[in-house]
Amino acid sequence: MGGCAGNHPADQWRKDRTAAPRVVGVSESGFLGDYSKLVPSPRHPDTRYEQTAAFANYGAFHIEPFIVLPDTTARGVELSEADKSEIAADMADELRSALSKRYRVVDGPGEGVASVRGAITAVARGGRSPDGEPWLGGASIEVEIVDSVTNKRVAAAVESDSVDPLDEGRSGEEGSDFYDARMVFRHWSHRYVRWVDAAHSGEMPATR
C-alpha cells in the first residue's frame, strides 16, 4: 500500500492546495446589521459568532427561507434567479435534515421556537482552471437565530468554508454546478446541530 502513495490525483491536489487561491472568505455583507458582538469561534477557523444564554433554551426551530446576496459566483460567473433559488433551497434543506434528527423543526413561529434566517454571501465552484491550476470551491454565509415571537437575537454567526473538489464521497453530485456549496452547507448544518448541543450542555457558554 505504501508503494501506491502519491499516485492518486487527489494527492497532488493536496500538495498544491496551499497555493490555491481562496476566493471566499468571511465578510460583513450588512445582512446581520450589528457585527460588534461577534467573537472568533474556538472550534472553527474562519468563523465568528455570538451566543446569548437564552440560546440554550430552544429545542424547536423554524427555518426561514435563506437568501443569496451575490449576483455572480466568486469568480464572476453570473447567477440566475433560478440558480439563487436552488442554492438557497439547498441550504435550508440541509439544515432541516440535520436538525430534524435531534430537534423539532416546525413550520412557523411559536412560544419556545427559535427562527433561523440566513444569507449566502459568496459561492465558488472548485476544480481546475483552464491552465490546470487548483481552484478551491466553497461558500460564505451569515446566520441569525432569533426568538420567533419577540424577534430578539439569541445567536448569530458568519462563516466561510472551502471544499477539496477531489474528496471522496461525492455521491454522484460532482456534476452539479453547486456541488461545492452544497457540501459546505451540509458541513455547516451538522456543525449547527453540534453548536445547539454544546449550548444545551454548557460546553459552549454564552458570549454575552
PDB file of C-alpha atoms in Angstrom:
ATOM      1  CA  MET A   1       0.000   0.000   0.000  1.00  0.00           C
ATOM      2  CA  GLY A   2       2.799   2.409   0.814  1.00  0.00           C
ATOM      3  CA  GLY A   3       4.146   1.959  -2.706  1.00  0.00           C
ATOM      4  CA  CYS A   4       0.930   3.439  -4.120  1.00  0.00           C
ATOM      5  CA  ALA A   5       1.006   6.592  -2.070  1.00  0.00           C
ATOM      6  CA  GLY A   6       1.093   9.793  -4.079  1.00  0.00           C
ATOM      7  CA  ASN A   7      -0.292   8.330  -7.291  1.00  0.00           C
ATOM      8  CA  HIS A   8      -3.900   9.434  -6.904  1.00  0.00           C
ATOM      9  CA  PRO A   9      -4.732  12.851  -8.415  1.00  0.00           C
ATOM     10  CA  ALA A  10      -6.122  13.921  -5.043  1.00  0.00           C
ATOM     11  CA  ASP A  11      -2.648  13.568  -3.547  1.00  0.00           C
ATOM     12  CA  GLN A  12      -1.297  16.134  -5.980  1.00  0.00           C
ATOM     13  CA  TRP A  13      -4.255  18.401  -5.235  1.00  0.00           C
ATOM     14  CA  ARG A  14      -3.462  18.255  -1.531  1.00  0.00           C
ATOM     15  CA  LYS A  15       0.153  19.131  -2.254  1.00  0.00           C
ATOM     16  CA  ASP A  16      -0.958  22.052  -4.419  1.00  0.00           C
ATOM     17  CA  ARG A  17      -3.856  23.349  -2.362  1.00  0.00           C
ATOM     18  CA  THR A  18      -1.721  25.545  -0.106  1.00  0.00           C
ATOM     19  CA  ALA A  19      -1.077  27.608  -3.246  1.00  0.00           C
ATOM     20  CA  ALA A  20      -4.701  27.550  -4.378  1.00  0.00           C
ATOM     21  CA  PRO A  21      -6.306  30.994  -4.191  1.00  0.00           C
ATOM     22  CA  ARG A  22      -9.089  31.370  -1.659  1.00  0.00           C
ATOM     23  CA  VAL A  23     -11.949  33.148  -3.346  1.00  0.00           C
ATOM     24  CA  VAL A  24     -14.446  33.025  -0.473  1.00  0.00           C
ATOM     25  CA  GLY A  25     -13.875  34.432   2.973  1.00  0.00           C
ATOM     26  CA  VAL A  26     -15.586  35.901   5.995  1.00  0.00           C
ATOM     27  CA  SER A  27     -17.002  39.323   5.239  1.00  0.00           C
ATOM     28  CA  GLU A  28     -19.698  41.646   6.532  1.00  0.00           C
ATOM     29  CA  SER A  29     -22.439  41.971   3.946  1.00  0.00           C
ATOM     30  CA  GLY A  30     -24.765  44.023   6.126  1.00  0.00           C
ATOM     31  CA  PHE A  31     -27.296  41.195   6.473  1.00  0.00           C
ATOM     32  CA  LEU A  32     -26.768  40.881  10.239  1.00  0.00           C
ATOM     33  CA  GLY A  33     -26.756  44.616  10.821  1.00  0.00           C
ATOM     34  CA  ASP A  34     -24.735  44.501  14.054  1.00  0.00           C
ATOM     35  CA  TYR A  35     -21.431  42.612  13.932  1.00  0.00           C
ATOM     36  CA  SER A  36     -19.900  44.227  17.005  1.00  0.00           C
ATOM     37  CA  LYS A  37     -20.544  41.323  19.389  1.00  0.00           C
ATOM     38  CA  LEU A  38     -19.167  38.545  17.178  1.00  0.00           C
ATOM     39  CA  VAL A  39     -16.090  36.764  18.545  1.00  0.00           C
ATOM     40  CA  PRO A  40     -13.756  34.166  16.949  1.00  0.00           C
ATOM     41  CA  SER A  41     -15.027  30.605  17.241  1.00  0.00           C
ATOM     42  CA  PRO A  42     -12.889  28.353  19.473  1.00  0.00           C
ATOM     43  CA  ARG A  43     -13.811  25.422  17.224  1.00  0.00           C
ATOM     44  CA  HIS A  44     -13.634  26.506  13.613  1.00  0.00           C
ATOM     45  CA  PRO A  45     -11.338  28.860  11.708  1.00  0.00           C
ATOM     46  CA  ASP A  46     -12.958  31.495   9.523  1.00  0.00           C
ATOM     47  CA  THR A  47     -15.940  31.637  11.869  1.00  0.00           C
ATOM     48  CA  ARG A  48     -17.134  34.375  14.192  1.00  0.00           C
ATOM     49  CA  TYR A  49     -20.191  34.016  16.377  1.00  0.00           C
ATOM     50  CA  GLU A  50     -22.202  35.375  19.263  1.00  0.00           C
ATOM     51  CA  GLN A  51     -24.426  33.483  21.659  1.00  0.00           C
ATOM     52  CA  THR A  52     -26.702  34.576  24.473  1.00  0.00           C
ATOM     53  CA  ALA A  53     -27.612  32.454  27.490  1.00  0.00           C
ATOM     54  CA  ALA A  54     -31.132  32.191  26.057  1.00  0.00           C
ATOM     55  CA  PHE A  55     -29.888  30.209  23.049  1.00  0.00           C
ATOM     56  CA  ALA A  56     -29.624  27.119  25.264  1.00  0.00           C
ATOM     57  CA  ASN A  57     -33.367  27.234  25.970  1.00  0.00           C
ATOM     58  CA  TYR A  58     -34.519  26.370  22.452  1.00  0.00           C
ATOM     59  CA  GLY A  59     -35.246  22.861  21.285  1.00  0.00           C
ATOM     60  CA  ALA A  60     -37.546  23.744  18.392  1.00  0.00           C
ATOM     61  CA  PHE A  61     -36.575  25.659  15.276  1.00  0.00           C
ATOM     62  CA  HIS A  62     -38.321  27.390  12.404  1.00  0.00           C
ATOM     63  CA  ILE A  63     -36.121  27.659   9.298  1.00  0.00           C
ATOM     64  CA  GLU A  64     -36.940  30.766   7.330  1.00  0.00           C
ATOM     65  CA  PRO A  65     -36.121  30.959   3.599  1.00  0.00           C
ATOM     66  CA  PHE A  66     -32.450  31.677   3.006  1.00  0.00           C
ATOM     67  CA  ILE A  67     -31.372  34.315   0.524  1.00  0.00           C
ATOM     68  CA  VAL A  68     -28.416  34.531  -1.850  1.00  0.00           C
ATOM     69  CA  LEU A  69     -26.912  38.018  -1.976  1.00  0.00           C
ATOM     70  CA  PRO A  70     -24.335  37.951  -4.817  1.00  0.00           C
ATOM     71  CA  ASP A  71     -25.359  38.095  -8.466  1.00  0.00           C
ATOM     72  CA  THR A  72     -22.234  36.230  -9.579  1.00  0.00           C
ATOM     73  CA  THR A  73     -20.022  33.472  -8.214  1.00  0.00           C
ATOM     74  CA  ALA A  74     -16.768  34.490  -6.577  1.00  0.00           C
ATOM     75  CA  ARG A  75     -15.067  34.040  -9.985  1.00  0.00           C
ATOM     76  CA  GLY A  76     -17.568  36.219 -11.807  1.00  0.00           C
ATOM     77  CA  VAL A  77     -19.960  33.659 -13.323  1.00  0.00           C
ATOM     78  CA  GLU A  78     -23.499  35.044 -13.370  1.00  0.00           C
ATOM     79  CA  LEU A  79     -26.048  33.528 -11.000  1.00  0.00           C
ATOM     80  CA  SER A  80     -29.560  33.449 -12.413  1.00  0.00           C
ATOM     81  CA  GLU A  81     -32.603  33.798 -10.178  1.00  0.00           C
ATOM     82  CA  ALA A  82     -33.154  30.063 -10.651  1.00  0.00           C
ATOM     83  CA  ASP A  83     -29.573  29.415  -9.516  1.00  0.00           C
ATOM     84  CA  LYS A  84     -30.112  31.548  -6.429  1.00  0.00           C
ATOM     85  CA  SER A  85     -33.357  29.771  -5.597  1.00  0.00           C
ATOM     86  CA  GLU A  86     -31.646  26.393  -5.925  1.00  0.00           C
ATOM     87  CA  ILE A  87     -28.702  27.400  -3.740  1.00  0.00           C
ATOM     88  CA  ALA A  88     -30.935  28.916  -1.061  1.00  0.00           C
ATOM     89  CA  ALA A  89     -33.199  25.858  -1.034  1.00  0.00           C
ATOM     90  CA  ASP A  90     -30.187  23.554  -0.748  1.00  0.00           C
ATOM     91  CA  MET A  91     -29.015  25.378   2.380  1.00  0.00           C
ATOM     92  CA  ALA A  92     -32.432  25.259   4.030  1.00  0.00           C
ATOM     93  CA  ASP A  93     -32.900  21.584   3.114  1.00  0.00           C
ATOM     94  CA  GLU A  94     -29.525  20.581   4.540  1.00  0.00           C
ATOM     95  CA  LEU A  95     -30.197  22.432   7.790  1.00  0.00           C
ATOM     96  CA  ARG A  96     -33.693  20.991   8.086  1.00  0.00           C
ATOM     97  CA  SER A  97     -32.383  17.469   7.510  1.00  0.00           C
ATOM     98  CA  ALA A  98     -29.608  17.781  10.095  1.00  0.00           C
ATOM     99  CA  LEU A  99     -31.711  19.490  12.763  1.00  0.00           C
ATOM    100  CA  SER A 100     -34.694  17.173  12.477  1.00  0.00           C
ATOM    101  CA  LYS A 101     -32.597  14.207  13.596  1.00  0.00           C
ATOM    102  CA  ARG A 102     -32.252  15.708  17.085  1.00  0.00           C
ATOM    103  CA  TYR A 103     -34.651  18.620  17.448  1.00  0.00           C
ATOM    104  CA  ARG A 104     -38.128  19.680  16.417  1.00  0.00           C
ATOM    105  CA  VAL A 105     -38.332  21.567  13.140  1.00  0.00           C
ATOM    106  CA  VAL A 106     -41.646  23.418  12.908  1.00  0.00           C
ATOM    107  CA  ASP A 107     -43.445  25.267  10.132  1.00  0.00           C
ATOM    108  CA  GLY A 108     -43.849  28.631  11.843  1.00  0.00           C
ATOM    109  CA  PRO A 109     -43.169  30.841  14.848  1.00  0.00           C
ATOM    110  CA  GLY A 110     -44.361  29.996  18.349  1.00  0.00           C
ATOM    111  CA  GLU A 111     -43.507  30.019  22.020  1.00  0.00           C
ATOM    112  CA  GLY A 112     -40.170  28.325  22.652  1.00  0.00           C
ATOM    113  CA  VAL A 113     -39.297  28.305  18.945  1.00  0.00           C
ATOM    114  CA  ALA A 114     -36.171  29.919  17.524  1.00  0.00           C
ATOM    115  CA  SER A 115     -36.210  31.147  13.928  1.00  0.00           C
ATOM    116  CA  VAL A 116     -33.111  30.587  11.811  1.00  0.00           C
ATOM    117  CA  ARG A 117     -32.547  33.031   8.967  1.00  0.00           C
ATOM    118  CA  GLY A 118     -29.515  33.420   6.781  1.00  0.00           C
ATOM    119  CA  ALA A 119     -27.831  34.924   3.755  1.00  0.00           C
ATOM    120  CA  ILE A 120     -25.339  33.182   1.495  1.00  0.00           C
ATOM    121  CA  THR A 121     -22.770  35.869   0.767  1.00  0.00           C
ATOM    122  CA  ALA A 122     -20.387  34.055  -1.608  1.00  0.00           C
ATOM    123  CA  VAL A 123     -20.348  30.913  -3.741  1.00  0.00           C
ATOM    124  CA  ALA A 124     -17.388  29.396  -5.584  1.00  0.00           C
ATOM    125  CA  ARG A 125     -17.010  26.222  -7.629  1.00  0.00           C
ATOM    126  CA  GLY A 126     -13.782  24.278  -7.201  1.00  0.00           C
ATOM    127  CA  GLY A 127     -11.735  22.182  -9.589  1.00  0.00           C
ATOM    128  CA  ARG A 128      -9.009  23.118 -12.031  1.00  0.00           C
ATOM    129  CA  SER A 129      -8.589  26.273 -14.036  1.00  0.00           C
ATOM    130  CA  PRO A 130      -8.133  26.050 -17.835  1.00  0.00           C
ATOM    131  CA  ASP A 131      -4.392  26.215 -17.120  1.00  0.00           C
ATOM    132  CA  GLY A 132      -4.588  23.326 -14.669  1.00  0.00           C
ATOM    133  CA  GLU A 133      -4.211  25.409 -11.528  1.00  0.00           C
ATOM    134  CA  PRO A 134      -6.154  24.234  -8.455  1.00  0.00           C
ATOM    135  CA  TRP A 135      -9.314  26.105  -7.621  1.00  0.00           C
ATOM    136  CA  LEU A 136     -10.905  25.891  -4.190  1.00  0.00           C
ATOM    137  CA  GLY A 137     -14.688  25.827  -4.110  1.00  0.00           C
ATOM    138  CA  GLY A 138     -16.901  26.795  -1.215  1.00  0.00           C
ATOM    139  CA  ALA A 139     -19.268  29.360   0.195  1.00  0.00           C
ATOM    140  CA  SER A 140     -19.718  32.029   2.846  1.00  0.00           C
ATOM    141  CA  ILE A 141     -22.779  32.578   4.979  1.00  0.00           C
ATOM    142  CA  GLU A 142     -24.245  34.804   7.664  1.00  0.00           C
ATOM    143  CA  VAL A 143     -26.844  33.310  10.018  1.00  0.00           C
ATOM    144  CA  GLU A 144     -29.021  34.898  12.672  1.00  0.00           C
ATOM    145  CA  ILE A 145     -31.092  32.974  15.224  1.00  0.00           C
ATOM    146  CA  VAL A 146     -33.910  34.911  16.879  1.00  0.00           C
ATOM    147  CA  ASP A 147     -36.780  34.205  19.222  1.00  0.00           C
ATOM    148  CA  SER A 148     -39.603  33.597  16.770  1.00  0.00           C
ATOM    149  CA  VAL A 149     -42.125  35.606  18.825  1.00  0.00           C
ATOM    150  CA  THR A 150     -40.082  38.596  20.043  1.00  0.00           C
ATOM    151  CA  ASN A 151     -37.606  38.648  17.112  1.00  0.00           C
ATOM    152  CA  LYS A 152     -34.811  39.174  19.638  1.00  0.00           C
ATOM    153  CA  ARG A 153     -31.437  37.836  18.507  1.00  0.00           C
ATOM    154  CA  VAL A 154     -30.172  34.929  20.595  1.00  0.00           C
ATOM    155  CA  ALA A 155     -27.231  33.860  18.412  1.00  0.00           C
ATOM    156  CA  ALA A 156     -25.506  34.686  15.143  1.00  0.00           C
ATOM    157  CA  ALA A 157     -22.526  33.603  13.076  1.00  0.00           C
ATOM    158  CA  VAL A 158     -20.545  34.472   9.970  1.00  0.00           C
ATOM    159  CA  GLU A 159     -18.624  31.657   8.373  1.00  0.00           C
ATOM    160  CA  SER A 160     -16.642  30.698   5.313  1.00  0.00           C
ATOM    161  CA  ASP A 161     -15.536  27.242   4.231  1.00  0.00           C
ATOM    162  CA  SER A 162     -13.849  25.561   1.267  1.00  0.00           C
ATOM    163  CA  VAL A 163     -14.131  22.091  -0.237  1.00  0.00           C
ATOM    164  CA  ASP A 164     -11.471  19.880  -1.760  1.00  0.00           C
ATOM    165  CA  PRO A 165     -13.029  19.020  -5.162  1.00  0.00           C
ATOM    166  CA  LEU A 166     -11.269  15.651  -5.197  1.00  0.00           C
ATOM    167  CA  ASP A 167     -12.508  14.491  -1.792  1.00  0.00           C
ATOM    168  CA  GLU A 168     -14.088  11.046  -1.569  1.00  0.00           C
ATOM    169  CA  GLY A 169     -17.830  10.615  -1.060  1.00  0.00           C
ATOM    170  CA  ARG A 170     -19.091  12.847  -3.826  1.00  0.00           C
ATOM    171  CA  SER A 171     -22.132  10.563  -4.192  1.00  0.00           C
ATOM    172  CA  GLY A 172     -22.529  11.313  -7.872  1.00  0.00           C
ATOM    173  CA  GLU A 173     -23.079  15.008  -7.231  1.00  0.00           C
ATOM    174  CA  GLU A 174     -19.857  16.206  -8.818  1.00  0.00           C
ATOM    175  CA  GLY A 175     -21.701  17.181 -11.979  1.00  0.00           C
ATOM    176  CA  SER A 176     -23.805  19.733 -10.137  1.00  0.00           C
ATOM    177  CA  ASP A 177     -22.857  23.344 -10.722  1.00  0.00           C
ATOM    178  CA  PHE A 178     -23.196  23.947  -6.983  1.00  0.00           C
ATOM    179  CA  TYR A 179     -21.753  20.742  -5.568  1.00  0.00           C
ATOM    180  CA  ASP A 180     -19.108  22.624  -3.561  1.00  0.00           C
ATOM    181  CA  ALA A 181     -21.629  24.953  -1.973  1.00  0.00           C
ATOM    182  CA  ARG A 182     -23.919  22.035  -1.160  1.00  0.00           C
ATOM    183  CA  MET A 183     -21.091  20.206   0.610  1.00  0.00           C
ATOM    184  CA  VAL A 184     -20.292  23.319   2.644  1.00  0.00           C
ATOM    185  CA  PHE A 185     -23.981  23.663   3.559  1.00  0.00           C
ATOM    186  CA  ARG A 186     -24.007  20.038   4.704  1.00  0.00           C
ATOM    187  CA  HIS A 187     -20.941  20.579   6.887  1.00  0.00           C
ATOM    188  CA  TRP A 188     -22.362  23.778   8.347  1.00  0.00           C
ATOM    189  CA  SER A 189     -25.703  22.156   9.117  1.00  0.00           C
ATOM    190  CA  HIS A 190     -24.110  19.392  11.143  1.00  0.00           C
ATOM    191  CA  ARG A 191     -21.921  21.926  12.916  1.00  0.00           C
ATOM    192  CA  TYR A 192     -25.016  23.966  13.729  1.00  0.00           C
ATOM    193  CA  VAL A 193     -26.577  20.934  15.415  1.00  0.00           C
ATOM    194  CA  ARG A 194     -23.387  20.406  17.431  1.00  0.00           C
ATOM    195  CA  TRP A 195     -23.486  24.091  18.381  1.00  0.00           C
ATOM    196  CA  VAL A 196     -27.019  23.692  19.746  1.00  0.00           C
ATOM    197  CA  ASP A 197     -25.928  20.523  21.571  1.00  0.00           C
ATOM    198  CA  ALA A 198     -22.969  22.341  23.092  1.00  0.00           C
ATOM    199  CA  ALA A 199     -25.106  25.299  24.159  1.00  0.00           C
ATOM    200  CA  HIS A 200     -27.538  22.923  25.899  1.00  0.00           C
ATOM    201  CA  SER A 201     -24.735  21.091  27.704  1.00  0.00           C
ATOM    202  CA  GLY A 202     -22.879  24.266  28.695  1.00  0.00           C
ATOM    203  CA  GLU A 203     -19.835  23.269  26.659  1.00  0.00           C
ATOM    204  CA  MET A 204     -20.304  26.453  24.605  1.00  0.00           C
ATOM    205  CA  PRO A 205     -21.160  29.143  27.154  1.00  0.00           C
ATOM    206  CA  ALA A 206     -22.769  32.432  26.232  1.00  0.00           C
ATOM    207  CA  THR A 207     -20.508  35.088  24.771  1.00  0.00           C
ATOM    208  CA  ARG A 208     -22.696  37.906  26.119  1.00  0.00           C
TER     209      ARG A 208
END
